C-alpha cells in the first residue's frame, strides 16, 4: 500500500508570514514595566476589590434592614417618617449601585492587566504609578497628562 503524498502542506504559507507587516496601529510607545511592579498593581487592585465588596455587602444589609423596618413598623409611622425611610433606602440603593460600578471597573482593570494592556498612560505611553492605579483603578492617564487635560 502506498502512503499518501504530503506535498500539499509544503505549499502552504505559514500563518506568521501572512500577518507580518500588518500589525495594529499602536497608540503610544510603552516603557517597560517590571514583573514585580505588575504584581504590585495586581495586589493593590485585589485589595481594592475586597474593600469594595465588603462595602457593597454592608450597604446591602443596610438596605435590607431599612426595608424590614419599613415593613414592620410602617403601620405606626406617620407620613413624614415613612418618607424619610424611603429616602434613606433610595440613597442606600444608589450608593450600592455606585459601589457595584466601581467593582466592575476594578474587575475590568484586572482583566486588562492580565492581557498586558493596563497601567500605561493613553496619551504619552509612560507607566502610571502603582499608587495612582491603586487609588484610581480606572485611571487611563498619568498625573501630568491628566493635569494638562484639566487645564484645557
Ligand atoms: Zn501621560
Coordinates of N, CA and C and ligand atoms in Angstrom, one line a residue:
X1 N 0.8 -1.2 0.0 CA 0.0 0.0 0.0 C 0.9 1.3 0.0
X2 N 0.5 2.2 -0.8 CA 1.3 3.5 -0.9 C 0.8 4.5 0.1
X3 N 1.8 5.2 0.6 CA 1.4 6.2 1.6 C 0.9 7.5 0.8
X4 N 0.0 8.2 1.3 CA -0.5 9.4 0.6 C 0.6 10.5 0.6
X5 N 0.7 11.1 -0.6 CA 1.8 12.1 -0.7 C 1.5 13.3 0.2
X6 N 2.6 13.9 0.7 CA 2.4 15.1 1.6 C 2.9 16.4 1.0
X7 N 2.9 16.5 -0.3 CA 3.3 17.7 -1.0 C 2.5 18.9 -0.6
X8 N 1.2 18.6 -0.3 CA 0.3 19.7 -0.1 C 0.7 20.7 1.0
X9 N 1.2 20.1 2.1 CA 1.5 21.0 3.3 C 2.7 22.0 2.9
X10 N 3.6 21.5 2.1 CA 4.7 22.3 1.8 C 4.4 23.7 1.1
X11 N 3.3 23.7 0.4 CA 3.0 24.9 -0.4 C 2.2 25.9 0.5
X12 N 1.8 25.5 1.7 CA 1.0 26.4 2.5 C 1.9 27.5 3.0
X13 N 1.3 28.7 3.0 CA 2.0 29.8 3.6 C 1.9 29.8 5.1
X14 N 3.0 29.9 5.8 CA 2.9 30.0 7.3 C 2.1 31.2 7.8
X15 N 1.4 30.9 8.8 CA 0.5 32.0 9.4 C 1.2 33.3 9.7
X16 N 2.4 33.1 10.2 CA 3.2 34.3 10.6 C 3.5 35.2 9.4
X17 N 3.8 34.6 8.3 CA 4.2 35.3 7.1 C 3.0 36.2 6.6
X18 N 1.8 35.6 6.7 CA 0.6 36.4 6.2 C 0.3 37.6 7.0
X19 N 0.5 37.5 8.4 CA 0.1 38.6 9.2 C 1.2 39.7 9.4
X20 N 2.5 39.3 9.1 CA 3.6 40.2 9.4 C 3.4 41.5 8.5
X21 N 3.8 42.6 9.1 CA 3.7 43.9 8.4 C 2.3 44.5 8.5
X22 N 1.4 43.8 9.1 CA 0.1 44.3 9.3 C -0.3 44.4 10.7
X23 N 0.7 44.8 11.5 CA 0.4 45.0 13.0 C -0.5 46.1 13.2
X24 N -1.3 46.0 14.2 CA -2.3 47.0 14.6 C -1.6 48.3 14.9
X25 N -2.3 49.4 14.6 CA -1.7 50.7 14.9 C -1.6 50.9 16.4
X26 N -0.4 51.2 16.8 CA -0.1 51.3 18.3 C -0.4 52.8 18.7
X27 N -1.0 52.9 19.8 CA -1.4 54.2 20.3 C -0.2 55.0 20.8
X28 N 0.6 54.4 21.7 CA 1.7 55.1 22.2 C 2.8 54.1 22.5
X29 N 4.1 54.5 22.4 CA 5.1 53.5 22.8 C 5.1 53.3 24.3
X30 N 5.4 52.1 24.6 CA 5.3 51.8 26.1 C 6.6 51.6 26.7
X31 N 6.8 52.1 27.8 CA 8.0 51.8 28.6 C 7.8 50.5 29.2
X32 N 8.9 49.8 29.6 CA 8.9 48.5 30.2 C 8.4 48.6 31.6
X33 N 7.6 47.6 32.0 CA 7.2 47.6 33.4 C 7.6 46.2 33.9
X34 N 8.2 46.3 35.1 CA 8.8 45.0 35.6 C 7.7 44.1 36.1
X35 N 8.0 42.8 36.1 CA 7.0 41.8 36.6 C 6.6 42.1 38.0
X36 N 7.6 42.5 38.8 CA 7.3 42.8 40.2 C 6.3 44.0 40.4
X37 N 6.5 45.0 39.5 CA 5.6 46.1 39.5 C 4.1 45.7 39.1
X38 N 4.1 44.9 38.1 CA 2.8 44.4 37.6 C 2.1 43.6 38.8
X39 N 2.9 42.8 39.5 CA 2.4 42.0 40.6 C 1.9 43.0 41.7
X40 N 2.6 44.1 41.9 CA 2.2 45.1 42.9 C 0.8 45.7 42.5
X41 N 0.7 46.0 41.3 CA -0.6 46.5 40.8 C -1.7 45.5 41.1
X42 N -1.4 44.3 40.8 CA -2.4 43.2 40.9 C -2.9 43.1 42.4
X43 N -1.9 43.2 43.3 CA -2.2 43.1 44.7 C -3.0 44.3 45.1
X44 N -2.6 45.5 44.7 CA -3.4 46.7 45.0 C -4.8 46.7 44.5
X45 N -5.0 46.2 43.3 CA -6.3 46.1 42.7 C -7.2 45.1 43.4
X46 N -6.6 44.0 43.8 CA -7.3 42.9 44.5 C -7.7 43.4 45.9
X47 N -6.8 44.2 46.5 CA -7.2 44.8 47.9 C -8.4 45.7 47.7
X48 N -8.3 46.5 46.7 CA -9.4 47.5 46.4 C -10.7 46.7 46.2
X49 N -10.6 45.6 45.4 CA -11.8 44.8 45.1 C -12.4 44.3 46.4
X50 N -11.6 43.8 47.3 CA -12.0 43.2 48.5 C -12.7 44.3 49.4
X51 N -12.1 45.5 49.4 CA -12.7 46.6 50.1 C -14.1 46.9 49.6
X52 N -14.1 47.1 48.3 CA -15.4 47.5 47.7 C -16.5 46.4 47.9
X53 N -16.1 45.2 47.9 CA -17.1 44.1 48.1 C -17.6 44.1 49.5
X54 N -16.7 44.4 50.5 CA -17.1 44.5 51.9 C -18.1 45.7 52.0
X55 N -17.8 46.8 51.4 CA -18.6 48.0 51.4 C -20.0 47.7 50.8
X56 N -19.9 47.0 49.7 CA -21.2 46.6 49.0 C -22.1 45.8 49.9
X57 N -21.5 44.7 50.5 CA -22.2 43.9 51.4 C -22.9 44.6 52.5
X58 N -22.1 45.6 53.1 CA -22.6 46.4 54.2 C -23.8 47.2 53.8
X59 N -23.7 47.8 52.6 CA -24.7 48.6 52.0 C -26.0 47.8 51.8
X60 N -25.8 46.6 51.3 CA -26.9 45.7 51.0 C -27.6 45.3 52.3
X61 N -26.9 45.0 53.4 CA -27.6 44.7 54.6 C -28.3 45.9 55.2
X62 N -27.7 47.1 55.0 CA -28.3 48.3 55.4 C -29.7 48.5 54.7
X63 N -29.7 48.2 53.4 CA -30.9 48.3 52.6 C -32.0 47.3 53.1
X64 N -31.5 46.1 53.4 CA -32.4 45.0 53.9 C -33.0 45.4 55.2
X65 N -32.2 46.1 56.1 CA -32.6 46.5 57.4 C -33.7 47.6 57.2
X66 N -33.4 48.6 56.4 CA -34.4 49.7 56.2 C -35.7 49.1 55.6
X67 N -35.5 48.1 54.8 CA -36.7 47.5 54.1 C -37.6 46.8 55.2
X68 N -36.9 46.1 56.1 CA -37.5 45.4 57.2 C -38.2 46.3 58.1
X69 N -37.5 47.4 58.5 CA -38.1 48.5 59.3 C -39.4 49.0 58.7
X70 N -39.3 49.2 57.4 CA -40.5 49.8 56.8 C -41.7 48.9 56.8
X71 N -41.4 47.6 56.7 CA -42.4 46.6 56.7 C -43.0 46.4 58.1
X72 N -42.2 46.4 59.1 CA -42.6 46.0 60.4 C -43.3 47.2 61.1
X73 N -42.7 48.4 61.1 CA -43.4 49.5 61.9 C -44.0 50.6 61.0
X74 N -44.2 50.4 59.8 CA -44.8 51.4 59.0 C -46.2 51.7 59.4
X75 N -46.9 50.8 60.0 CA -48.3 51.0 60.4 C -48.4 52.1 61.5
X76 N -47.4 52.2 62.4 CA -47.4 53.2 63.4 C -46.8 54.5 63.0
X77 N -46.0 54.5 61.9 CA -45.3 55.7 61.4 C -46.3 56.7 60.9
X78 N -45.9 58.0 61.1 CA -46.6 59.0 60.4 C -46.0 59.1 59.0
X79 N -46.7 59.9 58.2 CA -46.2 60.0 56.8 C -44.8 60.5 56.6
X80 N -44.4 61.5 57.4 CA -43.1 62.1 57.2 C -42.0 61.1 57.5
X81 N -42.3 60.2 58.5 CA -41.3 59.2 58.9 C -41.1 58.2 57.8
X82 N -42.2 57.8 57.3 CA -42.2 56.8 56.2 C -41.4 57.4 55.0
X83 N -41.6 58.7 54.8 CA -41.0 59.4 53.7 C -39.5 59.4 53.9
X84 N -39.0 59.7 55.1 CA -37.6 59.7 55.4 C -37.0 58.3 55.2
X85 N -37.7 57.3 55.6 CA -37.1 55.9 55.5 C -37.0 55.5 54.0
X86 N -38.0 55.9 53.2 CA -38.0 55.7 51.8 C -36.8 56.4 51.1
X87 N -36.6 57.6 51.6 CA -35.5 58.4 51.0 C -34.2 57.8 51.4
X88 N -34.0 57.4 52.7 CA -32.8 56.7 53.1 C -32.5 55.5 52.3
X89 N -33.6 54.7 52.1 CA -33.4 53.5 51.3 C -33.0 53.8 49.9
X90 N -33.6 54.8 49.3 CA -33.2 55.1 47.9 C -31.7 55.6 47.9
X91 N -31.3 56.3 48.9 CA -29.9 56.8 49.0 C -29.0 55.5 49.0
X92 N -29.3 54.6 49.9 CA -28.5 53.4 50.0 C -28.4 52.6 48.7
X93 N -29.6 52.5 48.0 CA -29.6 51.8 46.8 C -28.7 52.4 45.7
X94 N -28.8 53.8 45.7 CA -27.9 54.4 44.7 C -26.4 54.3 45.1
X95 N -26.2 54.3 46.4 CA -24.8 54.0 46.9 C -24.3 52.6 46.5
X96 N -25.2 51.7 46.7 CA -24.9 50.3 46.3 C -24.6 50.2 44.8
X97 N -25.3 50.9 44.0 CA -25.1 50.9 42.5 C -23.7 51.5 42.2
X98 N -23.4 52.6 42.9 CA -22.1 53.2 42.6 C -21.0 52.3 43.0
X99 N -21.1 51.6 44.1 CA -20.1 50.7 44.5 C -19.9 49.5 43.5
X100 N -21.1 49.1 43.1 CA -21.1 48.0 42.1 C -20.4 48.4 40.8
X101 N -20.6 49.6 40.4 CA -19.9 50.1 39.2 C -18.4 50.1 39.4
X102 N -18.0 50.5 40.6 CA -16.5 50.6 40.9 C -16.0 49.1 40.9
X103 N -16.7 48.2 41.5 CA -16.3 46.8 41.5 C -16.0 46.3 40.0
X104 N -17.0 46.7 39.1 CA -16.8 46.3 37.7 C -15.6 46.9 37.1
X105 N -15.4 48.2 37.5 CA -14.2 48.9 36.9 C -12.9 48.2 37.3
X106 N -12.8 47.8 38.6 CA -11.6 47.1 39.1 C -11.5 45.7 38.5
X107 N -12.6 45.1 38.3 CA -12.5 43.7 37.7 C -12.0 43.8 36.3
X108 N -12.5 44.9 35.6 CA -12.1 45.1 34.2 C -10.6 45.4 34.1
X109 N -10.2 46.2 35.1 CA -8.7 46.6 35.2 C -7.9 45.4 35.4
X110 N -8.3 44.4 36.2 CA -7.6 43.2 36.5 C -7.5 42.4 35.2
X111 N -8.6 42.3 34.4 CA -8.6 41.6 33.2 C -7.6 42.2 32.2
X112 N -7.6 43.5 32.1 CA -6.7 44.2 31.2 C -5.2 44.0 31.7
X113 N -5.0 44.0 32.9 CA -3.7 43.8 33.5 C -3.2 42.4 33.1
X114 N -4.0 41.4 33.1 CA -3.6 40.1 32.7 C -3.3 40.0 31.2
X115 N -4.0 40.9 30.4 CA -3.7 40.9 29.0 C -2.5 41.8 28.7
X116 N -2.0 42.5 29.7 CA -0.9 43.4 29.5 C -1.3 44.7 28.9
X117 N -2.5 45.1 29.0 CA -3.0 46.4 28.5 C -3.4 47.4 29.5
X118 N -2.9 47.2 30.7 CA -3.3 48.1 31.8 C -2.1 48.8 32.4
X119 N -2.4 50.1 32.8 CA -1.4 50.8 33.6 C -0.5 51.7 32.8
X120 N -0.8 51.9 31.5 CA 0.0 52.9 30.8 C -0.8 54.1 30.4
X121 N -0.2 55.2 30.4 CA -0.9 56.5 30.0 C -1.3 56.4 28.6
X122 N -2.6 56.7 28.3 CA -3.1 56.6 27.0 C -2.5 57.7 26.1
X123 N -2.1 58.7 26.7 CA -1.6 59.8 25.9 C -0.1 59.8 25.6
X124 N 0.7 59.6 26.7 CA 2.2 59.7 26.5 C 2.8 58.3 26.5
X125 N 2.1 57.3 27.0 CA 2.6 55.9 27.0 C 3.5 55.6 28.2
X126 N 3.7 56.5 29.1 CA 4.5 56.2 30.2 C 3.7 55.4 31.3
X127 N 4.4 54.6 32.1 CA 3.7 53.8 33.1 C 3.0 54.7 34.1
X128 N 1.8 54.4 34.5 CA 1.1 55.1 35.5 C 1.6 54.6 36.9
X129 N 2.0 55.4 37.8 CA 2.5 54.9 39.1 C 1.5 54.0 39.8
X130 N 2.0 53.0 40.5 CA 1.2 52.0 41.1 C 0.2 52.6 42.1
X131 N 0.7 53.6 42.9 CA -0.1 54.3 43.9 C -1.3 55.0 43.2
X132 N -1.1 55.5 42.1 CA -2.2 56.2 41.4 C -3.3 55.2 40.9
X133 N -2.8 54.0 40.4 CA -3.7 53.0 40.0 C -4.5 52.4 41.1
X134 N -3.8 52.3 42.3 CA -4.5 51.7 43.4 C -5.6 52.7 43.9
X135 N -5.3 54.0 43.8 CA -6.3 54.9 44.3 C -7.4 55.1 43.2
X136 N -7.0 55.1 42.0 CA -8.0 55.3 40.9 C -7.8 54.2 39.8
X137 N -8.4 53.0 40.1 CA -8.2 51.9 39.2 C -8.6 52.1 37.8
X138 N -9.5 53.1 37.5 CA -9.9 53.4 36.2 C -9.1 54.5 35.5
X139 N -8.0 54.9 36.1 CA -7.2 56.0 35.6 C -6.6 55.5 34.2
X140 N -6.7 56.3 33.2 CA -6.1 56.0 31.9 C -5.0 57.0 31.5
X141 N -4.8 58.0 32.4 CA -3.8 59.0 32.1 C -2.8 59.1 33.2
X142 N -1.6 59.5 33.0 CA -0.6 59.7 34.1 C -1.0 61.1 34.7
X143 N -0.4 61.4 35.8 CA -0.8 62.7 36.5 C -0.5 63.9 35.6
X144 N 0.6 63.9 35.0 CA 1.0 65.0 34.1 C 0.0 65.3 33.0
X145 N -0.4 64.2 32.3 CA -1.3 64.3 31.2 C -2.7 64.7 31.7
X146 N -3.1 64.1 32.9 CA -4.4 64.4 33.5 C -4.5 65.9 33.8
X147 N -3.4 66.5 34.3 CA -3.4 67.9 34.7 C -3.5 68.7 33.4
X148 N -2.8 68.3 32.4 CA -2.9 69.0 31.1 C -4.3 69.0 30.5
X149 N -4.9 67.9 30.7 CA -6.3 67.7 30.2 C -7.2 68.6 30.9
X150 N -7.0 68.7 32.3 CA -7.9 69.5 33.1 C -7.8 71.0 32.8
X151 N -6.6 71.4 32.4 CA -6.3 72.8 32.2 C -7.0 73.3 30.9
X152 N -7.2 72.4 30.0 CA -7.8 72.9 28.7 C -9.2 73.4 28.9
Ligands
LIG1 ZN1 0.9 60.7 30.3

